C-alpha cells in the first residue's frame, strides 16, 4: 500500500478465486521488464501480463506507456534535407532575379536605342520638312513671279496683236485715199479711213496697256485723234465740194500718219 492514505481507495484490490487475498507480486514477465515509476506520490497501475501466443502465432511487442518511440529515419534525415534546401531557394531566386534583370536591362537598352533612333529620324524628318517648306515657299514665290511675268507678256502680246491689226487697216485706207483719182473713190477711201481709225482708238482705249508700253500708247492716242479730225474735215470738203477743206484735211492727215509712225518706232523697243 502507498504511504499516502488519500489514494488507497483509488486502487481496487485484485483478488483470486476462493477469496484469497490479493497477491501484489508482479508476474515474471513484468519482473523481467521493470518499469521505473516517477516519484509522484501516486500509484501507477501495472499493465496486465501479455497473453501467451499460440502455436504459429507471432508475438506482438508490447509498447511501454512510458517508452518514447525511436525517431524515424525520415525524421532523422529531415534536418539534413532542410539544410540542403535552405541555400537552394535563395540561389534559385537570385538566378531568376539575374535573368529577369538581364532581360529587363536588354529590353530597356533596346527600347532606349529605338527611342533615340526615332528621335534622330524625327529630327531629320523635321529638318527635311523645314527645307521642303522653304523650297515650297521659294517655288511659290517663283511661280507667282512667273505668273505675273506671264500675265505681263500676255498683255503685251494682246496689245501688239491689236496694234498690228488696226494699224494695218488704217494704213491701207490711207494708201487708198492718197492714190484715188475720182470723187467717188476718194470719198469712199476717206470714209473707210475714218471708220477704221475710230475703231483703232476704241480698241486701244479698251486694251490693258502694259506699263512698259505707256509711252508709245500715249503717242498713238494723240496721233489717232489728229487723224480722225483730219478724216472728218476731208469728208466734209468732199460733201461741200470744198477743195480748201480737202487740201487742209489732207495736210493734217499726213502729219497724223507721221506721228503714228513715230509711235510705232517707240513701240518696237518697248515690246522687247
PDB file of C-alpha atoms in Angstrom:
ATOM      1  CA  UNK A   1       0.000   0.000   0.000  1.00  0.00           C
ATOM      2  CA  UNK A   2       1.002   3.593  -0.502  1.00  0.00           C
ATOM      3  CA  UNK A   3       2.066   5.703   2.270  1.00  0.00           C
ATOM      4  CA  UNK A   4      -0.455   8.319   1.137  1.00  0.00           C
ATOM      5  CA  UNK A   5      -3.854   7.377   2.596  1.00  0.00           C
ATOM      6  CA  UNK A   6      -5.719   9.589   0.063  1.00  0.00           C
ATOM      7  CA  UNK A   7      -5.132   7.246  -2.819  1.00  0.00           C
ATOM      8  CA  UNK A   8      -5.934   3.963  -1.079  1.00  0.00           C
ATOM      9  CA  UNK A   9      -9.474   3.958  -2.247  1.00  0.00           C
ATOM     10  CA  UNK A  10      -8.438   4.561  -5.882  1.00  0.00           C
ATOM     11  CA  UNK A  11      -6.733   1.236  -6.375  1.00  0.00           C
ATOM     12  CA  UNK A  12      -9.078  -1.761  -6.383  1.00  0.00           C
ATOM     13  CA  UNK A  13      -7.903  -4.862  -4.699  1.00  0.00           C
ATOM     14  CA  UNK A  14      -7.333  -7.681  -7.026  1.00  0.00           C
ATOM     15  CA  UNK A  15      -8.482 -10.975  -5.509  1.00  0.00           C
ATOM     16  CA  UNK A  16      -8.219 -14.515  -6.552  1.00  0.00           C
ATOM     17  CA  UNK A  17     -10.773 -17.226  -6.685  1.00  0.00           C
ATOM     18  CA  UNK A  18     -11.764 -18.655  -3.320  1.00  0.00           C
ATOM     19  CA  UNK A  19     -11.500 -15.340  -1.550  1.00  0.00           C
ATOM     20  CA  UNK A  20      -7.792 -15.432  -1.181  1.00  0.00           C
ATOM     21  CA  UNK A  21      -6.067 -12.242  -0.570  1.00  0.00           C
ATOM     22  CA  UNK A  22      -4.556 -10.401  -3.380  1.00  0.00           C
ATOM     23  CA  UNK A  23      -1.029 -11.146  -4.260  1.00  0.00           C
ATOM     24  CA  UNK A  24       0.800  -7.884  -5.077  1.00  0.00           C
ATOM     25  CA  UNK A  25       3.698  -9.588  -6.594  1.00  0.00           C
ATOM     26  CA  UNK A  26       4.157  -8.894 -10.389  1.00  0.00           C
ATOM     27  CA  UNK A  27       4.262 -11.717 -12.872  1.00  0.00           C
ATOM     28  CA  UNK A  28       7.551 -12.984 -14.094  1.00  0.00           C
ATOM     29  CA  UNK A  29       7.206 -11.095 -17.399  1.00  0.00           C
ATOM     30  CA  UNK A  30       6.639  -7.845 -15.575  1.00  0.00           C
ATOM     31  CA  UNK A  31       9.640  -8.507 -13.338  1.00  0.00           C
ATOM     32  CA  UNK A  32      11.774  -9.178 -16.373  1.00  0.00           C
ATOM     33  CA  UNK A  33      10.939  -5.647 -17.717  1.00  0.00           C
ATOM     34  CA  UNK A  34      10.725  -3.487 -14.676  1.00  0.00           C
ATOM     35  CA  UNK A  35       9.266  -0.061 -15.250  1.00  0.00           C
ATOM     36  CA  UNK A  36      10.694   2.816 -13.402  1.00  0.00           C
ATOM     37  CA  UNK A  37       7.961   4.899 -11.951  1.00  0.00           C
ATOM     38  CA  UNK A  38       8.361   8.520 -11.260  1.00  0.00           C
ATOM     39  CA  UNK A  39       8.234   9.613  -7.768  1.00  0.00           C
ATOM     40  CA  UNK A  40       4.966  11.452  -7.986  1.00  0.00           C
ATOM     41  CA  UNK A  41       3.375  10.218  -4.807  1.00  0.00           C
ATOM     42  CA  UNK A  42       0.708   8.311  -6.721  1.00  0.00           C
ATOM     43  CA  UNK A  43       0.368   4.681  -7.585  1.00  0.00           C
ATOM     44  CA  UNK A  44       0.761   3.825 -11.235  1.00  0.00           C
ATOM     45  CA  UNK A  45      -1.253   0.847 -12.410  1.00  0.00           C
ATOM     46  CA  UNK A  46       0.777  -2.068 -13.654  1.00  0.00           C
ATOM     47  CA  UNK A  47      -0.199  -3.439 -17.051  1.00  0.00           C
ATOM     48  CA  UNK A  48      -1.653  -6.891 -17.219  1.00  0.00           C
ATOM     49  CA  UNK A  49       0.637  -9.711 -18.329  1.00  0.00           C
ATOM     50  CA  UNK A  50       0.707 -10.280 -22.044  1.00  0.00           C
ATOM     51  CA  UNK A  51      -1.194 -13.240 -23.399  1.00  0.00           C
ATOM     52  CA  UNK A  52       0.887 -16.190 -24.436  1.00  0.00           C
ATOM     53  CA  UNK A  53       0.876 -16.751 -28.185  1.00  0.00           C
ATOM     54  CA  UNK A  54      -0.482 -19.903 -29.625  1.00  0.00           C
ATOM     55  CA  UNK A  55       1.363 -22.229 -31.916  1.00  0.00           C
ATOM     56  CA  UNK A  56       2.352 -20.499 -35.181  1.00  0.00           C
ATOM     57  CA  UNK A  57       1.484 -17.017 -33.933  1.00  0.00           C
ATOM     58  CA  UNK A  58       3.886 -14.155 -33.651  1.00  0.00           C
ATOM     59  CA  UNK A  59       4.302 -12.292 -30.507  1.00  0.00           C
ATOM     60  CA  UNK A  60       3.479  -8.604 -30.916  1.00  0.00           C
ATOM     61  CA  UNK A  61       5.792  -6.401 -28.953  1.00  0.00           C
ATOM     62  CA  UNK A  62       4.212  -4.685 -26.029  1.00  0.00           C
ATOM     63  CA  UNK A  63       4.696  -0.984 -26.074  1.00  0.00           C
ATOM     64  CA  UNK A  64       5.512   0.561 -22.795  1.00  0.00           C
ATOM     65  CA  UNK A  65       3.371   3.598 -21.986  1.00  0.00           C
ATOM     66  CA  UNK A  66       6.483   5.426 -20.785  1.00  0.00           C
ATOM     67  CA  UNK A  67       8.833   4.402 -23.547  1.00  0.00           C
ATOM     68  CA  UNK A  68       9.486   7.047 -26.290  1.00  0.00           C
ATOM     69  CA  UNK A  69       9.315   5.746 -29.853  1.00  0.00           C
ATOM     70  CA  UNK A  70      12.642   5.826 -31.636  1.00  0.00           C
ATOM     71  CA  UNK A  71      12.960   8.615 -34.129  1.00  0.00           C
ATOM     72  CA  UNK A  72      12.124   7.618 -37.662  1.00  0.00           C
ATOM     73  CA  UNK A  73      14.717   7.598 -40.380  1.00  0.00           C
ATOM     74  CA  UNK A  74      12.778  10.268 -42.283  1.00  0.00           C
ATOM     75  CA  UNK A  75      12.707  12.423 -39.179  1.00  0.00           C
ATOM     76  CA  UNK A  76      16.455  11.964 -38.756  1.00  0.00           C
ATOM     77  CA  UNK A  77      17.067  12.898 -42.389  1.00  0.00           C
ATOM     78  CA  UNK A  78      14.711  15.880 -42.361  1.00  0.00           C
ATOM     79  CA  UNK A  79      17.176  18.359 -40.873  1.00  0.00           C
ATOM     80  CA  UNK A  80      19.757  17.412 -43.479  1.00  0.00           C
ATOM     81  CA  UNK A  81      17.233  17.936 -46.275  1.00  0.00           C
ATOM     82  CA  UNK A  82      16.114  21.172 -44.744  1.00  0.00           C
ATOM     83  CA  UNK A  83      19.663  22.363 -44.547  1.00  0.00           C
ATOM     84  CA  UNK A  84      20.323  21.348 -48.163  1.00  0.00           C
ATOM     85  CA  UNK A  85      17.224  23.209 -49.361  1.00  0.00           C
ATOM     86  CA  UNK A  86      17.988  26.259 -47.290  1.00  0.00           C
ATOM     87  CA  UNK A  87      20.638  27.563 -49.727  1.00  0.00           C
ATOM     88  CA  UNK A  88      18.912  26.303 -52.884  1.00  0.00           C
ATOM     89  CA  UNK A  89      15.944  28.694 -52.618  1.00  0.00           C
ATOM     90  CA  UNK A  90      17.990  31.926 -52.308  1.00  0.00           C
ATOM     91  CA  UNK A  91      20.274  30.801 -55.116  1.00  0.00           C
ATOM     92  CA  UNK A  92      17.291  29.985 -57.350  1.00  0.00           C
ATOM     93  CA  UNK A  93      15.694  33.320 -56.542  1.00  0.00           C
ATOM     94  CA  UNK A  94      18.999  35.049 -57.269  1.00  0.00           C
ATOM     95  CA  UNK A  95      19.365  33.268 -60.617  1.00  0.00           C
ATOM     96  CA  UNK A  96      15.799  34.176 -61.567  1.00  0.00           C
ATOM     97  CA  UNK A  97      16.491  37.732 -60.470  1.00  0.00           C
ATOM     98  CA  UNK A  98      19.604  37.873 -62.631  1.00  0.00           C
ATOM     99  CA  UNK A  99      17.698  36.506 -65.608  1.00  0.00           C
ATOM    100  CA  UNK A 100      14.858  38.979 -65.108  1.00  0.00           C
ATOM    101  CA  UNK A 101      17.313  41.843 -64.559  1.00  0.00           C
ATOM    102  CA  UNK A 102      19.239  40.884 -67.683  1.00  0.00           C
ATOM    103  CA  UNK A 103      16.033  40.620 -69.706  1.00  0.00           C
ATOM    104  CA  UNK A 104      14.757  43.950 -68.411  1.00  0.00           C
ATOM    105  CA  UNK A 105      18.157  45.528 -68.991  1.00  0.00           C
ATOM    106  CA  UNK A 106      18.259  44.318 -72.584  1.00  0.00           C
ATOM    107  CA  UNK A 107      14.666  45.415 -73.104  1.00  0.00           C
ATOM    108  CA  UNK A 108      15.485  48.841 -71.654  1.00  0.00           C
ATOM    109  CA  UNK A 109      18.618  49.084 -73.799  1.00  0.00           C
ATOM    110  CA  UNK A 110      16.683  48.054 -76.903  1.00  0.00           C
ATOM    111  CA  UNK A 111      13.840  50.458 -76.105  1.00  0.00           C
ATOM    112  CA  UNK A 112      16.273  53.306 -75.444  1.00  0.00           C
ATOM    113  CA  UNK A 113      18.042  52.609 -78.729  1.00  0.00           C
ATOM    114  CA  UNK A 114      14.758  52.572 -80.606  1.00  0.00           C
ATOM    115  CA  UNK A 115      13.705  55.806 -78.888  1.00  0.00           C
ATOM    116  CA  UNK A 116      16.984  57.521 -79.790  1.00  0.00           C
ATOM    117  CA  UNK A 117      16.718  56.270 -83.358  1.00  0.00           C
ATOM    118  CA  UNK A 118      13.129  57.538 -83.527  1.00  0.00           C
ATOM    119  CA  UNK A 119      14.250  60.927 -82.202  1.00  0.00           C
ATOM    120  CA  UNK A 120      17.046  61.151 -84.753  1.00  0.00           C
ATOM    121  CA  UNK A 121      14.659  60.171 -87.506  1.00  0.00           C
ATOM    122  CA  UNK A 122      12.110  62.734 -86.281  1.00  0.00           C
ATOM    123  CA  UNK A 123      14.803  65.427 -86.191  1.00  0.00           C
ATOM    124  CA  UNK A 124      15.925  64.512 -89.691  1.00  0.00           C
ATOM    125  CA  UNK A 125      12.325  64.448 -90.891  1.00  0.00           C
ATOM    126  CA  UNK A 126      11.680  67.838 -89.297  1.00  0.00           C
ATOM    127  CA  UNK A 127      14.782  69.277 -90.976  1.00  0.00           C
ATOM    128  CA  UNK A 128      13.689  67.798 -94.293  1.00  0.00           C
ATOM    129  CA  UNK A 129      10.194  69.184 -93.795  1.00  0.00           C
ATOM    130  CA  UNK A 130      11.600  72.638 -92.987  1.00  0.00           C
ATOM    131  CA  UNK A 131      13.800  72.513 -96.052  1.00  0.00           C
ATOM    132  CA  UNK A 132      10.870  71.322 -98.142  1.00  0.00           C
ATOM    133  CA  UNK A 133       8.669  74.117 -96.825  1.00  0.00           C
ATOM    134  CA  UNK A 134      11.379  76.656 -97.594  1.00  0.00           C
ATOM    135  CA  UNK A 135      11.734  75.203-101.091  1.00  0.00           C
ATOM    136  CA  UNK A 136       7.960  75.223-101.488  1.00  0.00           C
ATOM    137  CA  UNK A 137       7.791  78.861-100.359  1.00  0.00           C
ATOM    138  CA  UNK A 138      10.553  79.752-102.781  1.00  0.00           C
ATOM    139  CA  UNK A 139       8.824  77.794-105.527  1.00  0.00           C
ATOM    140  CA  UNK A 140       5.552  79.552-104.772  1.00  0.00           C
ATOM    141  CA  UNK A 141       7.320  82.910-104.954  1.00  0.00           C
ATOM    142  CA  UNK A 142       8.941  81.893-108.214  1.00  0.00           C
ATOM    143  CA  UNK A 143       5.602  80.672-109.524  1.00  0.00           C
ATOM    144  CA  UNK A 144       3.896  83.906-108.522  1.00  0.00           C
ATOM    145  CA  UNK A 145       6.636  85.887-110.202  1.00  0.00           C
ATOM    146  CA  UNK A 146       6.383  83.700-113.297  1.00  0.00           C
ATOM    147  CA  UNK A 147       2.630  84.129-113.346  1.00  0.00           C
ATOM    148  CA  UNK A 148       2.994  87.899-113.130  1.00  0.00           C
ATOM    149  CA  UNK A 149       5.593  87.854-115.878  1.00  0.00           C
ATOM    150  CA  UNK A 150       3.360  85.628-117.992  1.00  0.00           C
ATOM    151  CA  UNK A 151       0.395  87.924-117.427  1.00  0.00           C
ATOM    152  CA  UNK A 152       2.513  90.925-118.458  1.00  0.00           C
ATOM    153  CA  UNK A 153       3.724  89.106-121.566  1.00  0.00           C
ATOM    154  CA  UNK A 154       0.172  88.097-122.446  1.00  0.00           C
ATOM    155  CA  UNK A 155      -0.932  91.712-122.101  1.00  0.00           C
ATOM    156  CA  UNK A 156       1.928  92.853-124.314  1.00  0.00           C
ATOM    157  CA  UNK A 157       1.086  90.200-126.873  1.00  0.00           C
ATOM    158  CA  UNK A 158      -2.584  91.180-126.859  1.00  0.00           C
ATOM    159  CA  UNK A 159      -1.724  94.858-127.288  1.00  0.00           C
ATOM    160  CA  UNK A 160       0.735  94.177-130.085  1.00  0.00           C
ATOM    161  CA  UNK A 161      -1.812  91.993-131.850  1.00  0.00           C
ATOM    162  CA  UNK A 162      -4.441  94.729-131.625  1.00  0.00           C
ATOM    163  CA  UNK A 163      -1.976  97.384-132.775  1.00  0.00           C
ATOM    164  CA  UNK A 164      -0.806  95.442-135.821  1.00  0.00           C
ATOM    165  CA  UNK A 165      -4.335  94.557-136.964  1.00  0.00           C
ATOM    166  CA  UNK A 166      -5.846  98.025-136.542  1.00  0.00           C
ATOM    167  CA  UNK A 167      -2.806  99.972-137.778  1.00  0.00           C
ATOM    168  CA  UNK A 168      -2.666  97.744-140.858  1.00  0.00           C
ATOM    169  CA  UNK A 169      -6.246  98.610-141.836  1.00  0.00           C
ATOM    170  CA  UNK A 170      -5.613 102.331-141.209  1.00  0.00           C
ATOM    171  CA  UNK A 171      -2.513 102.278-143.405  1.00  0.00           C
ATOM    172  CA  UNK A 172      -4.394 100.563-146.253  1.00  0.00           C
ATOM    173  CA  UNK A 173      -7.149 103.176-146.052  1.00  0.00           C
ATOM    174  CA  UNK A 174      -4.588 105.960-146.124  1.00  0.00           C
ATOM    175  CA  UNK A 175      -2.849 104.486-149.142  1.00  0.00           C
ATOM    176  CA  UNK A 176      -6.204 104.242-150.989  1.00  0.00           C
ATOM    177  CA  UNK A 177      -7.021 107.854-150.199  1.00  0.00           C
ATOM    178  CA  UNK A 178      -3.660 109.063-151.446  1.00  0.00           C
ATOM    179  CA  UNK A 179      -3.895 107.005-154.665  1.00  0.00           C
ATOM    180  CA  UNK A 180      -7.536 107.782-155.520  1.00  0.00           C
ATOM    181  CA  UNK A 181      -8.281 109.665-158.763  1.00  0.00           C
ATOM    182  CA  UNK A 182     -12.048 110.077-158.709  1.00  0.00           C
ATOM    183  CA  UNK A 183     -14.515 111.797-156.493  1.00  0.00           C
ATOM    184  CA  UNK A 184     -16.343 108.634-155.615  1.00  0.00           C
ATOM    185  CA  UNK A 185     -13.180 106.623-154.869  1.00  0.00           C
ATOM    186  CA  UNK A 186     -11.643 109.369-152.744  1.00  0.00           C
ATOM    187  CA  UNK A 187     -14.900 109.843-150.777  1.00  0.00           C
ATOM    188  CA  UNK A 188     -15.124 106.098-150.106  1.00  0.00           C
ATOM    189  CA  UNK A 189     -11.456 105.833-149.037  1.00  0.00           C
ATOM    190  CA  UNK A 190     -11.853 108.807-146.669  1.00  0.00           C
ATOM    191  CA  UNK A 191     -14.950 107.242-145.044  1.00  0.00           C
ATOM    192  CA  UNK A 192     -13.231 103.850-144.639  1.00  0.00           C
ATOM    193  CA  UNK A 193     -10.185 105.530-143.074  1.00  0.00           C
ATOM    194  CA  UNK A 194     -12.382 107.422-140.577  1.00  0.00           C
ATOM    195  CA  UNK A 195     -14.229 104.240-139.566  1.00  0.00           C
ATOM    196  CA  UNK A 196     -11.050 102.204-139.098  1.00  0.00           C
ATOM    197  CA  UNK A 197      -9.311 104.986-137.133  1.00  0.00           C
ATOM    198  CA  UNK A 198     -12.254 105.314-134.758  1.00  0.00           C
ATOM    199  CA  UNK A 199     -12.218 101.506-134.240  1.00  0.00           C
ATOM    200  CA  UNK A 200      -8.470 101.659-133.634  1.00  0.00           C
ATOM    201  CA  UNK A 201      -8.932 104.355-130.988  1.00  0.00           C
ATOM    202  CA  UNK A 202     -11.683 102.311-129.247  1.00  0.00           C
ATOM    203  CA  UNK A 203      -9.637  99.103-129.232  1.00  0.00           C
ATOM    204  CA  UNK A 204      -6.619 100.944-127.840  1.00  0.00           C
ATOM    205  CA  UNK A 205      -8.678 102.526-125.055  1.00  0.00           C
ATOM    206  CA  UNK A 206     -10.240  99.161-124.140  1.00  0.00           C
ATOM    207  CA  UNK A 207      -6.956  97.291-124.174  1.00  0.00           C
ATOM    208  CA  UNK A 208      -4.975  96.566-120.994  1.00  0.00           C
ATOM    209  CA  UNK A 209      -1.923  98.619-121.711  1.00  0.00           C
ATOM    210  CA  UNK A 210       1.247  97.233-120.047  1.00  0.00           C
ATOM    211  CA  UNK A 211       3.309  99.689-118.058  1.00  0.00           C
ATOM    212  CA  UNK A 212       6.238  99.343-120.440  1.00  0.00           C
ATOM    213  CA  UNK A 213       4.112 100.424-123.400  1.00  0.00           C
ATOM    214  CA  UNK A 214       2.591 103.515-121.824  1.00  0.00           C
ATOM    215  CA  UNK A 215       4.821 105.997-123.736  1.00  0.00           C
ATOM    216  CA  UNK A 216       4.134 104.663-127.214  1.00  0.00           C
ATOM    217  CA  UNK A 217       0.427 104.239-126.388  1.00  0.00           C
ATOM    218  CA  UNK A 218       0.149 107.916-125.459  1.00  0.00           C
ATOM    219  CA  UNK A 219       1.797 108.927-128.748  1.00  0.00           C
ATOM    220  CA  UNK A 220      -0.595 106.617-130.633  1.00  0.00           C
ATOM    221  CA  UNK A 221      -3.620 108.117-128.854  1.00  0.00           C
ATOM    222  CA  UNK A 222      -2.678 111.661-129.884  1.00  0.00           C
ATOM    223  CA  UNK A 223      -1.881 110.743-133.492  1.00  0.00           C
ATOM    224  CA  UNK A 224      -5.187 108.843-133.860  1.00  0.00           C
ATOM    225  CA  UNK A 225      -7.140 111.799-132.508  1.00  0.00           C
ATOM    226  CA  UNK A 226      -5.449 114.099-135.045  1.00  0.00           C
ATOM    227  CA  UNK A 227      -6.034 111.618-137.878  1.00  0.00           C
ATOM    228  CA  UNK A 228      -9.727 111.233-137.022  1.00  0.00           C
ATOM    229  CA  UNK A 229     -10.178 115.021-137.086  1.00  0.00           C
ATOM    230  CA  UNK A 230      -8.368 115.216-140.444  1.00  0.00           C
ATOM    231  CA  UNK A 231     -10.550 112.499-141.968  1.00  0.00           C
ATOM    232  CA  UNK A 232     -13.700 114.289-140.824  1.00  0.00           C
ATOM    233  CA  UNK A 233     -12.521 117.540-142.430  1.00  0.00           C
ATOM    234  CA  UNK A 234     -11.724 115.743-145.728  1.00  0.00           C
ATOM    235  CA  UNK A 235     -15.170 114.118-145.832  1.00  0.00           C
ATOM    236  CA  UNK A 236     -16.797 117.499-145.124  1.00  0.00           C
ATOM    237  CA  UNK A 237     -14.807 119.008-148.034  1.00  0.00           C
ATOM    238  CA  UNK A 238     -15.966 116.240-150.383  1.00  0.00           C
ATOM    239  CA  UNK A 239     -19.588 116.710-149.287  1.00  0.00           C
ATOM    240  CA  UNK A 240     -19.456 120.504-149.713  1.00  0.00           C
ATOM    241  CA  UNK A 241     -17.272 120.426-152.778  1.00  0.00           C
ATOM    242  CA  UNK A 242     -14.725 122.492-150.879  1.00  0.00           C
ATOM    243  CA  UNK A 243     -11.221 121.983-152.256  1.00  0.00           C
ATOM    244  CA  UNK A 244      -9.711 124.048-149.426  1.00  0.00           C
ATOM    245  CA  UNK A 245     -11.187 121.738-146.788  1.00  0.00           C
ATOM    246  CA  UNK A 246      -9.990 118.666-148.626  1.00  0.00           C
ATOM    247  CA  UNK A 247      -6.494 120.135-149.002  1.00  0.00           C
ATOM    248  CA  UNK A 248      -6.256 121.249-145.336  1.00  0.00           C
ATOM    249  CA  UNK A 249      -7.621 117.905-144.203  1.00  0.00           C
ATOM    250  CA  UNK A 250      -5.016 116.028-146.225  1.00  0.00           C
ATOM    251  CA  UNK A 251      -2.158 118.036-144.638  1.00  0.00           C
ATOM    252  CA  UNK A 252      -3.446 117.239-141.127  1.00  0.00           C
ATOM    253  CA  UNK A 253      -3.863 113.567-142.053  1.00  0.00           C
ATOM    254  CA  UNK A 254      -0.293 113.342-143.353  1.00  0.00           C
ATOM    255  CA  UNK A 255       1.078 114.832-140.104  1.00  0.00           C
ATOM    256  CA  UNK A 256      -1.053 112.419-138.041  1.00  0.00           C
ATOM    257  CA  UNK A 257       0.172 109.441-140.015  1.00  0.00           C
ATOM    258  CA  UNK A 258       3.743 110.614-139.423  1.00  0.00           C
ATOM    259  CA  UNK A 259       3.059 110.784-135.669  1.00  0.00           C
ATOM    260  CA  UNK A 260       1.660 107.257-135.810  1.00  0.00           C
ATOM    261  CA  UNK A 261       4.889 106.092-137.441  1.00  0.00           C
ATOM    262  CA  UNK A 262       6.912 107.701-134.663  1.00  0.00           C
ATOM    263  CA  UNK A 263       4.734 105.986-132.018  1.00  0.00           C
ATOM    264  CA  UNK A 264       5.335 102.679-133.789  1.00  0.00           C
ATOM    265  CA  UNK A 265       9.104 103.344-133.760  1.00  0.00           C
ATOM    266  CA  UNK A 266       8.941 103.820-129.973  1.00  0.00           C
ATOM    267  CA  UNK A 267       6.716 100.751-129.554  1.00  0.00           C
ATOM    268  CA  UNK A 268       9.274  98.409-131.166  1.00  0.00           C
ATOM    269  CA  UNK A 269      11.903  98.616-128.378  1.00  0.00           C
ATOM    270  CA  UNK A 270       9.191  98.522-125.697  1.00  0.00           C
ATOM    271  CA  UNK A 271       7.985  95.155-126.947  1.00  0.00           C
ATOM    272  CA  UNK A 272      11.393  93.555-126.308  1.00  0.00           C
TER     273      UNK A 272
END
